[in-house]
Short mmCIF file of C-alpha atoms in Angstrom, two decimals:
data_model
loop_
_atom_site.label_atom_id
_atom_site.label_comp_id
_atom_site.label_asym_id
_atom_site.label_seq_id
_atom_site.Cartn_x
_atom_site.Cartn_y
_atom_site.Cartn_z
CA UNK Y 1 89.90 117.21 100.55
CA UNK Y 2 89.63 118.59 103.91
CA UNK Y 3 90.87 116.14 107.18
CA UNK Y 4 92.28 116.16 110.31
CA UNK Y 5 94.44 113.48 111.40
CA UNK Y 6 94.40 113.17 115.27
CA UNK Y 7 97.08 111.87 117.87
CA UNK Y 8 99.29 110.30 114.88
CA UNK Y 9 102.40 108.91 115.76
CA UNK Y 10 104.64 109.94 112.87
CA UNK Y 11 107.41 107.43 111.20
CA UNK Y 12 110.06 109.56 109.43
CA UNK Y 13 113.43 109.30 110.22
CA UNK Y 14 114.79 111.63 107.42
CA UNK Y 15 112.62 114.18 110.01
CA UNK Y 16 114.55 114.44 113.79
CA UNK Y 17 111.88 116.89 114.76
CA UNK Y 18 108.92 115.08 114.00
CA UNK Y 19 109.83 111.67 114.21
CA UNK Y 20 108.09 109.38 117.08
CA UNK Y 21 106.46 112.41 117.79
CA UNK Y 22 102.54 112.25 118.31
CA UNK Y 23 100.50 114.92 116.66
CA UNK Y 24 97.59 116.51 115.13
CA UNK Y 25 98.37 116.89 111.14
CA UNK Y 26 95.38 119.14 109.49
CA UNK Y 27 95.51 118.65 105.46
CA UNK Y 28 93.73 121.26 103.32
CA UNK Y 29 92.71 120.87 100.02
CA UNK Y 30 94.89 118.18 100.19
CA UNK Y 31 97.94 120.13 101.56
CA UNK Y 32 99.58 119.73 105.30
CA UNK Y 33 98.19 123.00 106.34
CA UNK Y 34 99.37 122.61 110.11
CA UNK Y 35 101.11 119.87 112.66
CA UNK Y 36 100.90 119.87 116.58
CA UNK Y 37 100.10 118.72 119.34
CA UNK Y 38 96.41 119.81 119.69
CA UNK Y 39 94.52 121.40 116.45
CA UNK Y 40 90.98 122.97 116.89
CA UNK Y 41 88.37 121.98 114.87
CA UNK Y 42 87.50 125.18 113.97
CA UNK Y 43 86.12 124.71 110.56
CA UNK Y 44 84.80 121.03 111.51
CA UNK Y 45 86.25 119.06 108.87
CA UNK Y 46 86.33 115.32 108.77
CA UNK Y 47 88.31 113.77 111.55
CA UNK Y 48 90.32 110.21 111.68
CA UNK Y 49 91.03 109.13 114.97
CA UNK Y 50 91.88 105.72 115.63
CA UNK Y 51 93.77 103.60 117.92
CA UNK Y 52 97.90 103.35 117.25
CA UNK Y 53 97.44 105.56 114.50
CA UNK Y 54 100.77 105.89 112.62
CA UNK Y 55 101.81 107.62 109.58
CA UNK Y 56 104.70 107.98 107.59
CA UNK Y 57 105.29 109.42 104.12
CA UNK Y 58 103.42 107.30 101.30
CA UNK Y 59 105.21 104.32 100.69
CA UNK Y 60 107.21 103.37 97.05
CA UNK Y 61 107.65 100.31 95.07
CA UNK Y 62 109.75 99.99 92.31
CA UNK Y 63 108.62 96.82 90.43
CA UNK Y 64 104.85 96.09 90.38
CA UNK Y 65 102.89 94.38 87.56
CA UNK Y 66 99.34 94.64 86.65
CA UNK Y 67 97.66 93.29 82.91
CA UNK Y 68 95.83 96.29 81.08
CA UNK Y 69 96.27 96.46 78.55
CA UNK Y 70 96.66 92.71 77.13
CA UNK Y 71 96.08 90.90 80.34
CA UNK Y 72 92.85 92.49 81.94
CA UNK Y 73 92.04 89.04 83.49
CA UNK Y 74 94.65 89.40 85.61
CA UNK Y 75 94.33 92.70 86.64
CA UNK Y 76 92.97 96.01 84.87
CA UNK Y 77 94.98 99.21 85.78
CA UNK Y 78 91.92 100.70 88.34
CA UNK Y 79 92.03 97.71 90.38
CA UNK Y 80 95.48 97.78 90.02
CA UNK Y 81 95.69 100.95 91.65
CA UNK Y 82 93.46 100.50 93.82
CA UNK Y 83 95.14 97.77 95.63
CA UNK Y 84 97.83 99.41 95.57
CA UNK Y 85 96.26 102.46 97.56
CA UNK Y 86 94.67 99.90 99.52
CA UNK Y 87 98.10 98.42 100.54
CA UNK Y 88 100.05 101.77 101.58
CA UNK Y 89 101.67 102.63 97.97
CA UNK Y 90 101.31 105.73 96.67
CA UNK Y 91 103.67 105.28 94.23
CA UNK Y 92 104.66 102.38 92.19
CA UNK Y 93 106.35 101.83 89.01
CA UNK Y 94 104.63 99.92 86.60
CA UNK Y 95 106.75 96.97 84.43
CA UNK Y 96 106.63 96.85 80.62
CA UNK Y 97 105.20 93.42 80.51
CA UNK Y 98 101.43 94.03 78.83
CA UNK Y 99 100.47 93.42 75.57
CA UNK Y 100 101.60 95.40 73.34
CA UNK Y 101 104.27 96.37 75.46
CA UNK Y 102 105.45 100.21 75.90
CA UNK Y 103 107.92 100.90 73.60
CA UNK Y 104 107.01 104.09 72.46
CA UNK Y 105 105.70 107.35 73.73
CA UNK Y 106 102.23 107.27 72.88
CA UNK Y 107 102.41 104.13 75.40
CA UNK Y 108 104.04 106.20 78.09
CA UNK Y 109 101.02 109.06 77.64
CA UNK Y 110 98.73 106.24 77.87
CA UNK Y 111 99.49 104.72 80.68
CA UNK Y 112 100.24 107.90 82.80
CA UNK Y 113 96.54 109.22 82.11
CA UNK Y 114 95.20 105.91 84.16
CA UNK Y 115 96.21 107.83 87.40
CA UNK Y 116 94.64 110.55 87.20
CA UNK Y 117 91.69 110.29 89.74
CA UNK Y 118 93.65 107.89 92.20
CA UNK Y 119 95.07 107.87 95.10
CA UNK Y 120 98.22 105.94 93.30
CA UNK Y 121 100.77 107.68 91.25
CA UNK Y 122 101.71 105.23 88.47
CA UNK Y 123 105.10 105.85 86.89
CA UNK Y 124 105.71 103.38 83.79
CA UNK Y 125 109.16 101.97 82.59
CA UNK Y 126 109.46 101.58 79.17
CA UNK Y 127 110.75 98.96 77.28
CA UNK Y 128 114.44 98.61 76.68
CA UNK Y 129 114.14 97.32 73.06
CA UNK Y 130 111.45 97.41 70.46
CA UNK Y 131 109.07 95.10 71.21
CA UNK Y 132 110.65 93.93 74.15
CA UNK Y 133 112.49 91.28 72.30
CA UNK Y 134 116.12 92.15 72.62
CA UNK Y 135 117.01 93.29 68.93
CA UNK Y 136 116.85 96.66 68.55
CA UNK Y 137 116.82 99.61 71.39
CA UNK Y 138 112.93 101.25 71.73
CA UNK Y 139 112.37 105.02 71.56
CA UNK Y 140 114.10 105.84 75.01
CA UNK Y 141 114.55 109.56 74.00
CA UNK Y 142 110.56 110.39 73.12
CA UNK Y 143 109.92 107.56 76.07
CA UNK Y 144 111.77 109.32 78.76
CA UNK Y 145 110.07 112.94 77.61
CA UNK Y 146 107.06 111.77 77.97
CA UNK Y 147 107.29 110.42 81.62
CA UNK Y 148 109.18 106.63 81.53
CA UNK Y 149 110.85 106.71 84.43
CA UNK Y 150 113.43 103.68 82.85
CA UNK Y 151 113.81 100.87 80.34
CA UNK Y 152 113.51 97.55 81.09
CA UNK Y 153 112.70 94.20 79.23
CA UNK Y 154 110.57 92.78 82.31
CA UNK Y 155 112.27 89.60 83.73
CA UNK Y 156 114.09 89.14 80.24
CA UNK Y 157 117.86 89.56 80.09
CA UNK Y 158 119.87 91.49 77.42
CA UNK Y 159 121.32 88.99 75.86
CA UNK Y 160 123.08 91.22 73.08
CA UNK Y 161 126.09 92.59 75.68
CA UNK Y 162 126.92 95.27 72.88
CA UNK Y 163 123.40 96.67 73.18
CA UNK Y 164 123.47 97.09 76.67
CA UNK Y 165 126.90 99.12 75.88
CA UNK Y 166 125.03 100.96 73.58
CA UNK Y 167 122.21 101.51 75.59
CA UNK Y 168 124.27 102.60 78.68
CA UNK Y 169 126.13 105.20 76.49
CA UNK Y 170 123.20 106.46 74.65
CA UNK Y 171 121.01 106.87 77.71
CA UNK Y 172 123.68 108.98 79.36
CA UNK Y 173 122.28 112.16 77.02
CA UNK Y 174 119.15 112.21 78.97
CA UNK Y 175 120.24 110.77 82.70
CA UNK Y 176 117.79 107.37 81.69
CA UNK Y 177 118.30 104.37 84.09
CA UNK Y 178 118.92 101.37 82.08
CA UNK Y 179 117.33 97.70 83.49
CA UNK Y 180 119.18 94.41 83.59
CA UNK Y 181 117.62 91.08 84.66
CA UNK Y 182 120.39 89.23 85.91
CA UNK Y 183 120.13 86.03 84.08
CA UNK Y 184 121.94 83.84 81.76
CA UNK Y 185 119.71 81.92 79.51
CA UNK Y 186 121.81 79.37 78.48
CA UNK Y 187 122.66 78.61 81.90
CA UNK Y 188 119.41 78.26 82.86
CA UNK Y 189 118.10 76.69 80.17
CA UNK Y 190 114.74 74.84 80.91
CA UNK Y 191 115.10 75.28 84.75
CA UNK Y 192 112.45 76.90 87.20
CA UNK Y 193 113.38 76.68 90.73
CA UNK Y 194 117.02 77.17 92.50
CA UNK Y 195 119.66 74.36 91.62
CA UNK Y 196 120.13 72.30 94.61
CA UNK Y 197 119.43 69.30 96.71
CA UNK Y 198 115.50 70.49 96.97
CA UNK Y 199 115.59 70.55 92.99
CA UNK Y 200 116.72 67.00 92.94
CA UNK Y 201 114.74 65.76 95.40
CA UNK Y 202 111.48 66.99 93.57
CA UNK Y 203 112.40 65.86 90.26
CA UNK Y 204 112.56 69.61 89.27
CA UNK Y 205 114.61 70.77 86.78
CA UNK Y 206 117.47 73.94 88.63
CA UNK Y 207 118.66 77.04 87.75
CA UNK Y 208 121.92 77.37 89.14
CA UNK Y 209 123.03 80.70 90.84
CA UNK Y 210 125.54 81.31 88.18
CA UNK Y 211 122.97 81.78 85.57
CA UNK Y 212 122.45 85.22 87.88
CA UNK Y 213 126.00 85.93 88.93
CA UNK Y 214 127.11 85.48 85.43
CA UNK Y 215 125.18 88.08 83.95
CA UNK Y 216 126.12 90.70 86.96
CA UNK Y 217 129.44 90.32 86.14
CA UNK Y 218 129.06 90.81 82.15
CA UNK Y 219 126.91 93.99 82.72
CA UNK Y 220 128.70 95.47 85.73
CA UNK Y 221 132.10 95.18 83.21
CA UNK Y 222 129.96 96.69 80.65
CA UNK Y 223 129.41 99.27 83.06
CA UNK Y 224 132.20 100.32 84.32
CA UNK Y 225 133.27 100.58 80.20
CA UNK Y 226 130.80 102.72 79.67
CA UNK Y 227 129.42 104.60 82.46
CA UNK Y 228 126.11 105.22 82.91
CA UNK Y 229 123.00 104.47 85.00
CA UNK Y 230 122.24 100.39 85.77
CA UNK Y 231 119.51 99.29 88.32
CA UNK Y 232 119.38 94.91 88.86
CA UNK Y 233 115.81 93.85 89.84
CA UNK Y 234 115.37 91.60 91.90
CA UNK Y 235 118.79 89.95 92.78
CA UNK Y 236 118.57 86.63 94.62
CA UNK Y 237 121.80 85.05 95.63
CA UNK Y 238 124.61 85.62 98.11
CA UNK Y 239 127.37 85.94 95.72
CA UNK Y 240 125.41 88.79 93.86
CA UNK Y 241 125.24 91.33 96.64
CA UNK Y 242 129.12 90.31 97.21
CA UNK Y 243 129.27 91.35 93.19
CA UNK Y 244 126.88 94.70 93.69
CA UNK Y 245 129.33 95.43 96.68
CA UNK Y 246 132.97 95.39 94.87
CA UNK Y 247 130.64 97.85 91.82
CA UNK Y 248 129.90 100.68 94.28
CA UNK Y 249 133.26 100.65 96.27
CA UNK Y 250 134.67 100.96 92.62
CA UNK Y 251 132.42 103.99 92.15
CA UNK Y 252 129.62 102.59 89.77
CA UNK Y 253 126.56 104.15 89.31
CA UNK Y 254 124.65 100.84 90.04
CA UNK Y 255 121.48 100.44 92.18
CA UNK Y 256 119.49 96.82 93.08
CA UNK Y 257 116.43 95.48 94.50
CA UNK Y 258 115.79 92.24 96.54
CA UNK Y 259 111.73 91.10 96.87
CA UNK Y 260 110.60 90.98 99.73
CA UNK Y 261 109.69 87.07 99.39
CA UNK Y 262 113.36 85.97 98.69
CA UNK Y 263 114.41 88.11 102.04
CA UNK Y 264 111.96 85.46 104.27
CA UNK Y 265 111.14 82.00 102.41
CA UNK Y 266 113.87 79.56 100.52
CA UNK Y 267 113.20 76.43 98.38
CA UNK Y 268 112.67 74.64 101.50
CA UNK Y 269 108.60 75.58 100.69
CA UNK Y 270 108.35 73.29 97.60
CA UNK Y 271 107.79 70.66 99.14
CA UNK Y 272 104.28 71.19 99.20
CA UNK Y 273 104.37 71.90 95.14
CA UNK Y 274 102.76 75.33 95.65
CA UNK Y 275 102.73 77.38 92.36
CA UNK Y 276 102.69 80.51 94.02
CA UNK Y 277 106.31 79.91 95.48
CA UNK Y 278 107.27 79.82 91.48
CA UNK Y 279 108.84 82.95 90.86
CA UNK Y 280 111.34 84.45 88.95
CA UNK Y 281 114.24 84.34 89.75
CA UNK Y 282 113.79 81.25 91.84
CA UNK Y 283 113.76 80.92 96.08
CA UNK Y 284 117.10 80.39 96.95
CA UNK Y 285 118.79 78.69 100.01
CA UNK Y 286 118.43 80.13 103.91
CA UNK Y 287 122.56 81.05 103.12
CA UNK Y 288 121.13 83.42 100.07
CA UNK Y 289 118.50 84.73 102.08
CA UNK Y 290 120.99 85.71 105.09
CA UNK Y 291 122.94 87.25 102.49
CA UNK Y 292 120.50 89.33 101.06
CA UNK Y 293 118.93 90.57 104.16
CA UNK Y 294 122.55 91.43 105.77
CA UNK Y 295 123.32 93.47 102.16
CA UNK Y 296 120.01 95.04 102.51
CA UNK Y 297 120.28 96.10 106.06
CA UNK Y 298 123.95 97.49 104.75
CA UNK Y 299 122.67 99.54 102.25
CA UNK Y 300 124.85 97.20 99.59
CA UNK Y 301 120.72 96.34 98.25
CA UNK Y 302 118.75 99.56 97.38
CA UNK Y 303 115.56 98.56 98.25
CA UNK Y 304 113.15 96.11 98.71
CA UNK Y 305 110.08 95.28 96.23
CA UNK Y 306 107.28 93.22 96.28
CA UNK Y 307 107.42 92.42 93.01
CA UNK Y 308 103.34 91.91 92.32
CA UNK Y 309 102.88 89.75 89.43
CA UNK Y 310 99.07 88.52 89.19
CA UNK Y 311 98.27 85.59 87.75
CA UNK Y 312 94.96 84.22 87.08
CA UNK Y 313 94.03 80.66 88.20
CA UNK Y 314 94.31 79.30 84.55
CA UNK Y 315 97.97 80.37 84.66
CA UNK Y 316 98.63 79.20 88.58
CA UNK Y 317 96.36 75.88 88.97
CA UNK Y 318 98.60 73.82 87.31
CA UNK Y 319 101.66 71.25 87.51
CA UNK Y 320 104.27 72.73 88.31
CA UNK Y 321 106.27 72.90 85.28
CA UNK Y 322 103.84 74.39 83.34
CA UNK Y 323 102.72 77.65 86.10
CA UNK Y 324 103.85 80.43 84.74
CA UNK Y 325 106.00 82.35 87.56
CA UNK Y 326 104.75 85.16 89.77
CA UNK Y 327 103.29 85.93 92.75
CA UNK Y 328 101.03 89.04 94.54
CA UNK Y 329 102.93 91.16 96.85
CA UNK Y 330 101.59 94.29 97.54
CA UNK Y 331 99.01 93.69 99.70
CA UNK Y 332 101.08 91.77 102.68
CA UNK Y 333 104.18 93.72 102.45
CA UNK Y 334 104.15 95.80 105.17
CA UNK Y 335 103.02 93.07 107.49
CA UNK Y 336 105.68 90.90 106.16
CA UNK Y 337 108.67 93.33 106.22
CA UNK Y 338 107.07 94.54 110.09
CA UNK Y 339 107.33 91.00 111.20
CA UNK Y 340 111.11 90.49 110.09
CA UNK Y 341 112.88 93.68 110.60
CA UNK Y 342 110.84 95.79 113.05
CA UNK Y 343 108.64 99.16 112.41
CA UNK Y 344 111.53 102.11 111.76
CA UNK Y 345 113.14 99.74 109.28
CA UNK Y 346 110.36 98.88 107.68
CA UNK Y 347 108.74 102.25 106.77
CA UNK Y 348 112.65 103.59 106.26
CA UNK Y 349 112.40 100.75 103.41
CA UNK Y 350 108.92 101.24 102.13
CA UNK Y 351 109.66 105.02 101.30
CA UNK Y 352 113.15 104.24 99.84
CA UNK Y 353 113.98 104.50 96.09
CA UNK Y 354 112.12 107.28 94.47
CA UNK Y 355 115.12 109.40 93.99
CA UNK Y 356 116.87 106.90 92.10
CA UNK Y 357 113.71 107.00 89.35
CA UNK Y 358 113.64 110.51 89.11
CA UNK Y 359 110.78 110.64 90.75
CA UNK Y 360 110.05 113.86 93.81
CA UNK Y 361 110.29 112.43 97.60
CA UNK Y 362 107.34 113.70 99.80
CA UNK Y 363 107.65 115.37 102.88
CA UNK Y 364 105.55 115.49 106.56
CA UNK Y 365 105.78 119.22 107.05
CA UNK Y 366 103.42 122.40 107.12
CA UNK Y 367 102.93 123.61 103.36
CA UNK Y 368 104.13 120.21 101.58
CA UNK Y 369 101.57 118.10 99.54
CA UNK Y 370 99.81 115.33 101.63
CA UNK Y 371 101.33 112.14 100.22
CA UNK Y 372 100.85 110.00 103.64
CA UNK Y 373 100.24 106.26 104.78
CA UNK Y 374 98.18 106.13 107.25
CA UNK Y 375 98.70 102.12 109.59
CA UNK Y 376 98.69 100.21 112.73
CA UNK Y 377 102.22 98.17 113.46
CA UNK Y 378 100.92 96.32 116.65
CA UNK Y 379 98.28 94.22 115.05
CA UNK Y 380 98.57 90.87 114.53
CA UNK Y 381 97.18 88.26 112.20
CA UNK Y 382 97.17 85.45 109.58
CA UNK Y 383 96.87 86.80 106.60
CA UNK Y 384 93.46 85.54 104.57
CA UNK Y 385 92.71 85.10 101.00
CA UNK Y 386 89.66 87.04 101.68
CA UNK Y 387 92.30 90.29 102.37
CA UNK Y 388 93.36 90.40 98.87
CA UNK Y 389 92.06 93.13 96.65
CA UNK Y 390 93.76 92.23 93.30
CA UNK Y 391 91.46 90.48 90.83
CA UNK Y 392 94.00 87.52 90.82
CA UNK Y 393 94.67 85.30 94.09
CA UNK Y 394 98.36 83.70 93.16
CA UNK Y 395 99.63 84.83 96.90
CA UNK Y 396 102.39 83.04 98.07
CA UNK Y 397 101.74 84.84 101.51
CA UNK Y 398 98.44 83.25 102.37
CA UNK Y 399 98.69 81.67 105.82
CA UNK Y 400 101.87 83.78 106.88
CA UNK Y 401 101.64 85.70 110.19
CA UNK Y 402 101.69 89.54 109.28
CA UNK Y 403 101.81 91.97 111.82
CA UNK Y 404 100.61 95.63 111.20
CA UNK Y 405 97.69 96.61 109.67
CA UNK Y 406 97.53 99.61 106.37
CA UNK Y 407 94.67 101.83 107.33
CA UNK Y 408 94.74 104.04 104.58
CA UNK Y 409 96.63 106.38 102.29
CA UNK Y 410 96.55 110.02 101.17
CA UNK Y 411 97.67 111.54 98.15
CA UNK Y 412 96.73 113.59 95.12
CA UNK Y 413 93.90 115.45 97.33
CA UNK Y 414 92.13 112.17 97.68
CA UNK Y 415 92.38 109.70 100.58
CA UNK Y 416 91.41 105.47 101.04
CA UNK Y 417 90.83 103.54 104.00
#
């Protein structure tokens, strides 16, 4: 792939030199052959040159969901991808919950042959246990040689603590990342929103923030016993990133991600009985949400993920206790996280985190691969159903005000707009 990119405003902060700067970037055969201010077209390749052009190094996510294999109704691993080129990413890491699950190596090869001809890269996490059902730990030696970039029991908890010792210990051999959803079963018991006065009011049955905090306590102890790698998905109270803080003054090696919904709506939106504002864990309070965006904007949270889970409208339209939880993510993020926290935070955010997978951070400079996302952050507008590219609707965003606009991504020697 041969392109020149003209009068791009570039969005790297990591890169004094180039960043805010406006330039010409030429990419051949899908490498950054040359940046300045004014390229000649000497060999007349293809040209993109649009109004507030912006790029920035291809954005990350760390906790996307698809279906294939199991759940193609909800989403097959092509559309998958392509949404997620579609949306900026040009990396994501994939969650273990398909049917079967990945729990062994042949799994991992599997999955990492579905990227081949995207734009995408798709990095799979492997299951922490066989089967995914908290007995026994999966093959996270042959898993992690062939490409699982952690292990994690999507949205289910270990509830064994001495196998996530064991895990934690093991997994130091081979530098794995362990996962831990942070949530107490028993404490939670039948509940499926945040314990609280909006709970009540609905007649909904609550899951109290100590069903969370609980289980970040247990595992950082376990921890700090053991050593080790831990990442938290998804954290969701105030009294969590107060936990997550104490771990890393005390020297853990402990890493957590906040989604992007829980950073900008709270329970308050159930009034309107909504299934797509069921998620797991639940919408807090506004006091939770302040907390989480002030420990993200401290660096206490890691990152941010959208945490795409489709759902198909047998799964969604229905009462509320019976939805299952989840909602899409990828496509509004930018325009979300633009809207709250401005432009350089946003794309300092959206290319955070692949270190801590293992995974190789690209670079805007002559010689490097092209790995780019290519947007507009002035735009404005309501976001539509008729914007979403994912086979499944469940979008909790619909009818939010985004602002910014993805115009395409780069990567792999291929490019989407």
């Amino acid at each position: 792939m041969n392109l020149l990119l003209r009068s791009a405003i570039i969005i790297d902060p990591n890169n004094k030199g180039l960043h805010l700067k406006k330039r010409d970037i030429l990419i051949k055969n899908g490498v950054i052959s040359k940046i300045a201010s004014k390229i000649e077209n000497k060999a007349k390749v293809k040209e993109v040159s649009l109004q507030r052009l912006h790029v920035s190094i291809g954005w990350f996510d760390s906790s996307v969901s698809f279906g294939e294999p199991g759940y193609e109704e909800r989403e097959t691993l092509e559309n998958g991808l392509y949404t997620a080129a579609k949306s900026g990413f040009t990396d994501i890491l994939l969650n273990s919950n398909t049917h079967p699950v990945p729990d062994t190596s042949g799994a991992i090869v599997f999955l990492k042959k579905m990227d081949r001809k995207t734009v995408t890269n798709l990095h799979p996490l492997g299951t922490l246990t066989m089967k995914g059902n908290g007995d026994s730990l999966a093959e996270l030696y042959d898993m992690k040689n062939a490409g699982a970039k952690g292990f994690y029991d999507y949205k289910k908890p270990v509830k064994n603590a001495n196998l996530l010792k064991i895990a934690l210990q093991y997994s130091q051999g081979f530098n794995a990342l362990v996962h831990s959803f942070p949530l107490d079963v028993k404490i939670a018991g039948k509940g499926i929103v945040n314990e609280g006065e909006k709970a009540t009011a609905l007649g909904l049955k609550g899951i109290p923030a100590m069903a969370e905090e609980l289980n970040i306590v247990r595992d950082l102890f376990i921890l700090e016993y053991t050593g080790g790698k831990l990442h938290i998905p998804t954290i969701s109270t105030a009294k969590s990133v107060q936990l997550i803080a104490e771990a890393k003054k005390k020297g853990l090696d402990v890493s957590c991600s906040v989604a992007i919904h829980h950073l900008i709506y709270t329970d308050a939106v159930l009034d309107t009985f909504d299934t797509n504002y069921k998620v797991m864990p639940p919408l807090r309070t506004s006091k939770d949400s302040k907390a989480l965006l002030k420990g993200l904007k401290a660096g206490i949270i890691d990152f941010v993920t959208t945490d795409h889970t489709p759902k198909t409208v047998e799964e969604k339209h229905l009462e509320f206790d019976n939805a299952l939880f989840g909602s899409l993510g990828l496509e509004s993020a930018f325009g979300v996280l633009n809207q709250l926290l401005g432009l350089e935070e946003t794309i300092k955010l959206l290319t955070k985190g692949r270190a801590r997978f293992d995974i190789e951070n690209p670079e805007i400079k002559e010689g490097a691969t092209a790995n780019l996302t290519l947007f507009d952050p002035a735009s404005s507008e309501v976001f539509k159903i008729e914007q979403l590219h994912s086979t499944s609707k469940n979008s909790m965003y619909i009818g939010q005000q985004l602002k910014g606009q993805v115009l395409g991504a780069i990567n792999n020697n291929r490019i989407i707009n």
